[in-house]
Amino acid sequence: MKEDIDNDVAKDDDLLRKKISELFGDKATLGEETVGSGGYDFAPLNICGVLVCIKSDHGAVRVLGGKDAENVETHPEQREQYCIVHVNKNQSCAILGGSKYRCIYS
């Protein structure tokens, strides 16, 4: 499942942490901003979601497995936009290219 996040919320750690608590519960924590290596990498297995900056380098954030698979493409010419992609227990998350993202840990 993918949910769009207001730019003001995505840029304010306090508001973002509040939103993450609403979506994932009080124990959820937010990782540091990370940029993909330019290849095909996997996010840590203990995540429950990913905040994706859609206006970042060429790439994608993909949630694989199960019926709720998602693919969020990133591109430097996109308008500034953020979303949270949910990652269920039976799924994994791949980071392609230079996508900018923050992992959400359960």
Tab-separated table of C-alpha atoms in Angstrom:
chain	number	residue	atom	x	y	z
A	1	MET	CA	0.000	0.000	0.000
A	2	LYS	CA	1.247	3.469	-0.908
A	3	GLU	CA	0.183	6.673	0.839
A	4	ASP	CA	1.043	10.196	-0.312
A	5	ILE	CA	2.603	12.396	2.391
A	6	ASP	CA	2.331	16.188	2.486
A	7	ASN	CA	5.664	17.892	1.750
A	8	ASP	CA	5.511	19.893	5.001
A	9	VAL	CA	5.095	16.672	7.003
A	10	ALA	CA	7.884	14.869	5.125
A	11	LYS	CA	10.358	17.702	5.805
A	12	ASP	CA	9.572	18.106	9.529
A	13	ASP	CA	10.904	15.213	11.637
A	14	ASP	CA	8.448	15.866	14.492
A	15	LEU	CA	5.402	15.873	12.197
A	16	LEU	CA	6.773	12.909	10.280
A	17	ARG	CA	7.330	10.868	13.453
A	18	LYS	CA	3.755	11.655	14.530
A	19	LYS	CA	2.429	10.468	11.149
A	20	ILE	CA	4.533	7.299	11.356
A	21	SER	CA	3.162	6.578	14.842
A	22	GLU	CA	-0.383	6.946	13.464
A	23	LEU	CA	0.338	4.535	10.606
A	24	PHE	CA	2.613	1.963	12.261
A	25	GLY	CA	2.205	2.367	16.027
A	26	ASP	CA	4.219	4.045	18.778
A	27	LYS	CA	7.170	1.637	18.526
A	28	ALA	CA	7.941	2.529	14.897
A	29	THR	CA	11.182	4.465	14.376
A	30	LEU	CA	12.486	6.500	11.467
A	31	GLY	CA	15.884	5.887	9.897
A	32	GLU	CA	18.229	8.467	8.408
A	33	GLU	CA	17.842	9.769	4.867
A	34	THR	CA	19.667	7.419	2.510
A	35	VAL	CA	20.430	7.469	-1.211
A	36	GLY	CA	20.547	4.276	-3.249
A	37	SER	CA	23.962	3.086	-4.427
A	38	GLY	CA	23.025	3.320	-8.096
A	39	GLY	CA	22.508	-0.429	-8.410
A	40	TYR	CA	19.948	-2.874	-7.042
A	41	ASP	CA	19.980	-3.106	-3.249
A	42	PHE	CA	17.642	-4.474	-0.610
A	43	ALA	CA	16.418	-2.505	2.391
A	44	PRO	CA	16.839	-4.131	5.832
A	45	LEU	CA	14.395	-6.955	6.548
A	46	ASN	CA	13.114	-5.420	9.795
A	47	ILE	CA	11.335	-2.477	8.158
A	48	CYS	CA	7.585	-1.920	8.055
A	49	GLY	CA	7.672	0.951	5.568
A	50	VAL	CA	9.739	3.374	3.517
A	51	LEU	CA	9.394	7.129	3.054
A	52	VAL	CA	10.264	7.792	-0.606
A	53	CYS	CA	11.355	11.144	-2.034
A	54	ILE	CA	9.933	10.924	-5.549
A	55	LYS	CA	12.026	13.881	-6.751
A	56	SER	CA	15.421	12.215	-6.434
A	57	ASP	CA	17.849	10.550	-8.828
A	58	HIS	CA	16.676	8.017	-11.417
A	59	GLY	CA	15.470	4.824	-9.779
A	60	ALA	CA	12.617	3.147	-7.942
A	61	VAL	CA	11.591	1.714	-4.602
A	62	ARG	CA	9.890	-1.664	-5.025
A	63	VAL	CA	7.996	-3.734	-2.506
A	64	LEU	CA	8.127	-7.362	-3.609
A	65	GLY	CA	6.057	-10.382	-2.637
A	66	GLY	CA	2.411	-10.880	-1.819
A	67	LYS	CA	-0.550	-9.222	-3.456
A	68	ASP	CA	0.338	-5.712	-2.223
A	69	ALA	CA	3.447	-5.214	-4.386
A	70	GLU	CA	4.312	-1.574	-5.174
A	71	ASN	CA	6.698	0.213	-7.510
A	72	VAL	CA	7.436	3.904	-6.904
A	73	GLU	CA	9.605	5.450	-9.609
A	74	THR	CA	11.925	8.340	-8.739
A	75	HIS	CA	13.247	10.952	-11.142
A	76	PRO	CA	15.000	14.331	-10.759
A	77	GLU	CA	12.433	16.065	-12.987
A	78	GLN	CA	9.408	14.974	-10.938
A	79	ARG	CA	7.677	17.598	-8.824
A	80	GLU	CA	8.629	17.558	-5.160
A	81	GLN	CA	6.550	14.790	-3.652
A	82	TYR	CA	6.783	12.134	-0.933
A	83	CYS	CA	5.000	8.891	-0.157
A	84	ILE	CA	5.130	6.118	2.399
A	85	VAL	CA	5.132	2.573	1.088
A	86	HIS	CA	4.034	-0.118	3.542
A	87	VAL	CA	6.154	-3.298	3.707
A	88	ASN	CA	4.368	-6.337	5.157
A	89	LYS	CA	6.111	-9.178	7.006
A	90	ASN	CA	6.025	-11.467	3.945
A	91	GLN	CA	7.547	-8.813	1.669
A	92	SER	CA	10.952	-7.339	0.897
A	93	CYS	CA	11.916	-3.914	-0.394
A	94	ALA	CA	14.375	-3.235	-3.214
A	95	ILE	CA	16.049	0.120	-3.833
A	96	LEU	CA	17.004	0.743	-7.457
A	97	GLY	CA	19.285	3.467	-8.752
A	98	GLY	CA	19.788	6.658	-6.776
A	99	SER	CA	16.414	6.896	-5.055
A	100	LYS	CA	16.337	8.944	-1.842
A	101	TYR	CA	14.475	7.246	1.024
A	102	ARG	CA	14.136	6.741	4.787
A	103	CYS	CA	13.390	3.333	6.279
A	104	ILE	CA	10.676	2.952	8.901
A	105	TYR	CA	11.467	0.250	11.456
A	106	SER	CA	8.941	-1.716	13.480
